[in-house]
Tab-separated table of C-alpha atoms in Angstrom:
chain	number	residue	atom	x	y	z
A	707	UNK	CA	41.507	0.271	21.888
A	708	UNK	CA	40.962	-2.033	18.437
A	709	UNK	CA	38.715	-3.930	20.990
A	710	UNK	CA	37.033	-1.545	22.201
A	711	UNK	CA	35.791	0.210	18.507
A	712	UNK	CA	34.778	-3.252	17.276
A	713	UNK	CA	33.033	-4.161	20.454
A	714	UNK	CA	30.779	-0.243	19.946
A	715	UNK	CA	30.053	-1.123	16.209
A	716	UNK	CA	28.530	-4.980	16.436
A	717	UNK	CA	25.892	-3.142	19.455
A	718	UNK	CA	25.624	-0.196	17.007
A	719	UNK	CA	24.533	-3.436	14.281
A	720	UNK	CA	22.604	-5.008	16.796
A	721	UNK	CA	20.691	-1.902	18.155
A	722	UNK	CA	19.960	-1.599	14.686
A	723	UNK	CA	19.119	-5.533	13.623
A	724	UNK	CA	16.822	-5.166	16.351
A	725	UNK	CA	15.190	-2.545	14.987
A	726	UNK	CA	14.687	-2.862	11.201
A	727	UNK	CA	13.048	-6.731	12.794
A	728	UNK	CA	10.981	-4.252	14.976
A	729	UNK	CA	9.518	-2.177	12.025
A	730	UNK	CA	9.252	-6.023	10.727
A	731	UNK	CA	6.804	-7.225	12.164
A	732	UNK	CA	5.182	-4.455	13.906
A	733	UNK	CA	1.056	-4.951	13.576
A	734	UNK	CA	-0.564	-3.804	10.535
A	735	UNK	CA	-2.064	-0.765	11.599
A	736	UNK	CA	-6.547	-0.976	10.875
A	737	UNK	CA	-6.949	2.180	9.016
A	738	UNK	CA	-4.112	0.540	6.277
A	739	UNK	CA	-5.700	-2.573	5.742
A	740	UNK	CA	-9.203	-0.527	4.220
A	741	UNK	CA	-6.979	0.930	2.333
A	742	UNK	CA	-5.424	4.132	3.887
A	743	UNK	CA	-2.901	5.244	6.204
A	744	UNK	CA	-2.608	8.532	8.000
A	745	UNK	CA	1.027	9.717	8.272
A	746	UNK	CA	2.638	10.217	11.105
A	747	UNK	CA	5.487	12.224	12.970
A	748	UNK	CA	8.542	9.847	12.360
A	749	UNK	CA	7.555	8.314	9.252
A	750	UNK	CA	9.248	7.298	5.834
A	751	UNK	CA	7.922	5.527	2.442
A	752	UNK	CA	10.659	2.365	3.559
A	753	UNK	CA	8.514	1.980	6.766
A	754	UNK	CA	5.433	2.464	5.802
A	755	UNK	CA	5.740	0.071	2.664
A	756	UNK	CA	7.706	-3.187	5.463
A	757	UNK	CA	3.831	-2.699	7.752
A	758	UNK	CA	1.797	-2.523	4.716
A	759	UNK	CA	3.506	-5.516	3.145
A	760	UNK	CA	3.765	-3.560	-0.603
A	761	UNK	CA	7.127	-1.480	-1.407
A	762	UNK	CA	8.009	1.468	-1.941
A	763	UNK	CA	7.580	2.122	-5.544
A	764	UNK	CA	4.560	1.120	-5.834
A	765	UNK	CA	3.514	3.394	-2.543
A	766	UNK	CA	5.094	6.823	-5.206
A	767	UNK	CA	3.353	5.069	-7.916
A	768	UNK	CA	-0.826	5.005	-5.677
A	769	UNK	CA	-0.209	8.169	-4.051
A	770	UNK	CA	2.203	10.351	-7.122
A	771	UNK	CA	4.727	10.389	-4.763
A	772	UNK	CA	8.022	13.161	-7.156
A	773	UNK	CA	9.948	12.499	-3.796
A	774	UNK	CA	9.677	9.936	-0.665
A	775	UNK	CA	9.186	13.402	1.608
A	776	UNK	CA	5.711	12.500	4.017
A	777	UNK	CA	4.137	15.180	5.511
A	778	UNK	CA	2.606	13.875	9.525
A	779	UNK	CA	-0.894	14.363	8.490
A	780	UNK	CA	-0.805	12.918	4.441
A	781	UNK	CA	-3.983	10.917	3.828
A	782	UNK	CA	-1.230	7.188	1.631
A	783	UNK	CA	-3.747	5.480	-0.019
A	784	UNK	CA	-2.664	1.314	-0.033
A	785	UNK	CA	-2.015	-0.571	-3.171
A	786	UNK	CA	-2.446	-4.356	-2.394
A	787	UNK	CA	-0.495	-6.843	-0.984
A	788	UNK	CA	1.904	-8.224	-3.863
A	789	UNK	CA	0.041	-11.517	-1.909
A	790	UNK	CA	-2.477	-11.014	-2.403
A	791	UNK	CA	-2.898	-10.060	-6.226
A	792	UNK	CA	-0.508	-12.969	-7.323
A	793	UNK	CA	-3.985	-14.738	-5.317
A	794	UNK	CA	-6.003	-11.903	-7.388
A	795	UNK	CA	-4.115	-13.305	-10.463
A	796	UNK	CA	-4.303	-17.273	-10.439
A	797	UNK	CA	-8.662	-17.311	-8.421
A	798	UNK	CA	-9.112	-15.056	-11.964
A	799	UNK	CA	-6.799	-17.579	-14.311
A	800	UNK	CA	-9.504	-19.637	-12.866
A	801	UNK	CA	-12.325	-18.621	-13.281
A	802	UNK	CA	-10.968	-16.859	-16.633
A	803	UNK	CA	-11.698	-20.897	-18.191
A	804	UNK	CA	-15.111	-21.465	-16.713
A	805	UNK	CA	-17.909	-20.198	-19.441
A	806	UNK	CA	-19.400	-16.840	-20.340
A	807	UNK	CA	-22.355	-16.236	-18.442
A	808	UNK	CA	-24.630	-15.850	-22.508
A	809	UNK	CA	-27.208	-13.223	-22.884
A	810	UNK	CA	-29.256	-11.727	-25.905
A	811	UNK	CA	-28.790	-7.891	-27.727
A	812	UNK	CA	-31.442	-7.032	-25.375
A	813	UNK	CA	-29.877	-7.980	-21.338
A	814	UNK	CA	-26.594	-5.444	-22.966
A	815	UNK	CA	-29.052	-2.814	-23.981
A	816	UNK	CA	-30.647	-3.123	-20.539
A	817	UNK	CA	-27.186	-3.117	-19.036
A	818	UNK	CA	-26.096	-0.020	-20.838
A	819	UNK	CA	-29.370	1.509	-20.844
A	820	UNK	CA	-28.619	0.881	-16.039
A	821	UNK	CA	-25.045	2.460	-16.868
A	822	UNK	CA	-26.224	5.126	-18.177
A	823	UNK	CA	-28.603	5.948	-15.927
A	824	UNK	CA	-26.032	6.491	-13.821
A	825	UNK	CA	-24.453	9.164	-15.089
A	826	UNK	CA	-23.005	12.017	-13.292
A	827	UNK	CA	-22.616	10.605	-10.109
A	828	UNK	CA	-19.754	11.668	-8.117
A	829	UNK	CA	-16.324	10.069	-8.136
A	830	UNK	CA	-14.840	9.143	-5.227
A	831	UNK	CA	-12.260	6.680	-4.203
A	832	UNK	CA	-12.254	3.336	-3.333
A	833	UNK	CA	-16.595	4.265	-4.432
A	834	UNK	CA	-18.900	1.413	-5.605
A	835	UNK	CA	-22.073	2.519	-5.421
A	836	UNK	CA	-24.856	5.164	-6.097
A	837	UNK	CA	-25.100	6.371	-2.609
A	838	UNK	CA	-21.536	6.822	-1.860
A	839	UNK	CA	-19.354	7.268	-5.096
A	840	UNK	CA	-17.708	5.307	-7.494
A	841	UNK	CA	-14.137	5.006	-9.270
A	842	UNK	CA	-13.325	3.474	-12.049
A	843	UNK	CA	-13.048	-0.413	-11.432
A	844	UNK	CA	-15.974	0.376	-8.162
A	845	UNK	CA	-18.205	1.709	-11.178
A	846	UNK	CA	-17.419	-1.717	-13.689
A	847	UNK	CA	-17.553	-4.158	-10.781
A	848	UNK	CA	-21.280	-2.287	-9.954
A	849	UNK	CA	-22.822	-2.021	-12.986
A	850	UNK	CA	-21.822	-6.521	-13.967
A	851	UNK	CA	-22.296	-7.482	-10.761
A	852	UNK	CA	-26.430	-6.422	-11.320
A	853	UNK	CA	-26.319	-8.762	-14.709
A	854	UNK	CA	-23.951	-11.312	-12.491
A	855	UNK	CA	-21.074	-10.949	-13.408
A	856	UNK	CA	-18.566	-10.653	-10.157
A	857	UNK	CA	-16.442	-8.756	-10.739
A	858	UNK	CA	-13.339	-7.657	-7.913
A	859	UNK	CA	-13.004	-4.361	-7.186
A	860	UNK	CA	-9.175	-2.729	-9.428
A	861	UNK	CA	-8.610	-2.350	-12.863
A	862	UNK	CA	-5.747	-4.149	-12.778
A	863	UNK	CA	-7.226	-8.126	-12.217
A	864	UNK	CA	-10.248	-6.731	-14.458
A	865	UNK	CA	-7.877	-7.307	-17.120
A	866	UNK	CA	-7.596	-10.802	-16.129
A	867	UNK	CA	-11.374	-11.606	-16.339
A	868	UNK	CA	-13.771	-12.469	-19.087
A	869	UNK	CA	-12.274	-13.510	-22.714
A	870	UNK	CA	-9.609	-11.038	-24.683
A	871	UNK	CA	-11.614	-9.164	-27.241
A	872	UNK	CA	-8.855	-6.459	-30.026
A	873	UNK	CA	-10.525	-3.274	-30.640
A	874	UNK	CA	-11.415	-3.773	-33.910
A	875	UNK	CA	-14.409	-6.614	-32.673
A	876	UNK	CA	-14.658	-4.425	-30.273
A	877	UNK	CA	-18.570	-4.859	-28.968
A	878	UNK	CA	-20.505	-3.038	-26.436
A	879	UNK	CA	-20.744	-4.555	-22.999
A	880	UNK	CA	-17.019	-4.426	-23.524
A	881	UNK	CA	-14.919	-3.952	-20.930
A	882	UNK	CA	-11.753	-1.231	-20.935
A	883	UNK	CA	-8.941	-1.372	-19.359
A	884	UNK	CA	-6.441	1.797	-20.290
A	885	UNK	CA	-3.333	2.065	-18.179
A	886	UNK	CA	-3.658	5.995	-17.061
A	887	UNK	CA	-0.192	6.526	-15.657
A	888	UNK	CA	2.561	4.480	-14.026
A	889	UNK	CA	3.394	1.159	-15.866
A	890	UNK	CA	0.223	-0.732	-14.088
A	891	UNK	CA	-3.739	-1.557	-16.236
A	892	UNK	CA	-5.127	1.708	-13.527
A	893	UNK	CA	-9.004	2.789	-15.396
A	894	UNK	CA	-12.034	0.442	-16.283
A	895	UNK	CA	-14.464	1.687	-18.321
A	896	UNK	CA	-18.160	-0.327	-20.114
A	897	UNK	CA	-18.153	0.068	-24.719
A	898	UNK	CA	-20.878	1.540	-25.513
A	899	UNK	CA	-20.440	0.909	-28.917
A	900	UNK	CA	-20.000	3.063	-31.543
A	901	UNK	CA	-16.257	4.831	-30.363
A	902	UNK	CA	-17.631	5.210	-27.004
A	903	UNK	CA	-17.283	3.905	-23.584
A	904	UNK	CA	-18.957	4.854	-20.267
A	905	UNK	CA	-17.229	5.355	-17.169
A	906	UNK	CA	-16.581	6.741	-13.396
A	907	UNK	CA	-14.622	9.901	-14.249
A	908	UNK	CA	-11.393	10.949	-11.311
A	909	UNK	CA	-10.682	13.549	-13.600
A	910	UNK	CA	-14.515	14.387	-15.218
A	911	UNK	CA	-15.460	14.053	-11.650
A	912	UNK	CA	-18.414	11.888	-12.351
A	913	UNK	CA	-19.665	8.558	-14.302
A	914	UNK	CA	-19.642	10.466	-17.891
A	915	UNK	CA	-19.304	9.165	-21.412
A	916	UNK	CA	-16.666	9.906	-23.794
A	917	UNK	CA	-14.701	9.005	-27.447
A	918	UNK	CA	-12.246	6.115	-26.823
A	919	UNK	CA	-11.758	8.382	-30.772
A	920	UNK	CA	-9.532	10.431	-28.508
A	921	UNK	CA	-6.674	10.994	-28.893
A	922	UNK	CA	-5.724	10.362	-25.353
A	923	UNK	CA	-8.523	7.366	-24.508
A	924	UNK	CA	-6.944	5.653	-28.077
A	925	UNK	CA	-2.687	6.062	-27.016
A	926	UNK	CA	-3.976	4.621	-23.608
A	927	UNK	CA	-5.727	2.226	-24.368
A	928	UNK	CA	-4.507	-1.756	-22.761
A	929	UNK	CA	-7.286	-3.902	-23.963
A	930	UNK	CA	-10.404	-5.201	-24.219
A	931	UNK	CA	-12.157	-7.973	-22.435
A	932	UNK	CA	-15.481	-9.274	-23.458
A	933	UNK	CA	-17.956	-11.033	-19.689
A	934	UNK	CA	-20.551	-11.523	-21.167
A	935	UNK	CA	-20.793	-14.065	-23.966
A	936	UNK	CA	-23.648	-12.512	-26.829
A	937	UNK	CA	-25.976	-15.498	-27.823
A	938	UNK	CA	-26.457	-16.100	-31.913
């Protein structure tokens, strides 16, 4: 009798391991590769995290989830896999050592003028052009890209670009990085001078100018990066 129970347990364990292996090697859904995933019946955060190369904690942070309850049809934002983030960090470390592009004061003025020309463009998650709308890092990527500075489409990855700048040493054209929720950097903006910055705001729903002196923004600022070296 004991032997039969033992054999039954072994069968259950074997089946469970087979199911785990099937989850781990099942192909990544095409939609998840583009940054989103639509929940299907029977899905769980653990299963989705395994398939998409991320973690349950990362999924919950990316989607502001307070529980692990999911509904079929719910669309989840899929954070980039950790390996990809490490590769991006290494690449940006190399880029950080390179000399910064030198720009005159007029060039930086033009950059800010161009950024202001985009005021009112709607906010859209993952957007990076005036026609589709912008999210925060898509906006900074687009503006700096127009002036010869290539940035990744990720606020966290942009924090590894350029050189660090103290708050007291900010000049117009510096990149500002914020932590608005969770433990990671999740918002980017461009400093305009006089304590103001321009950004694509999910709360405001568009590209707008806000004051760095506002308690919320002042307390959530993590740091700044200089991407353009001002010519003397």
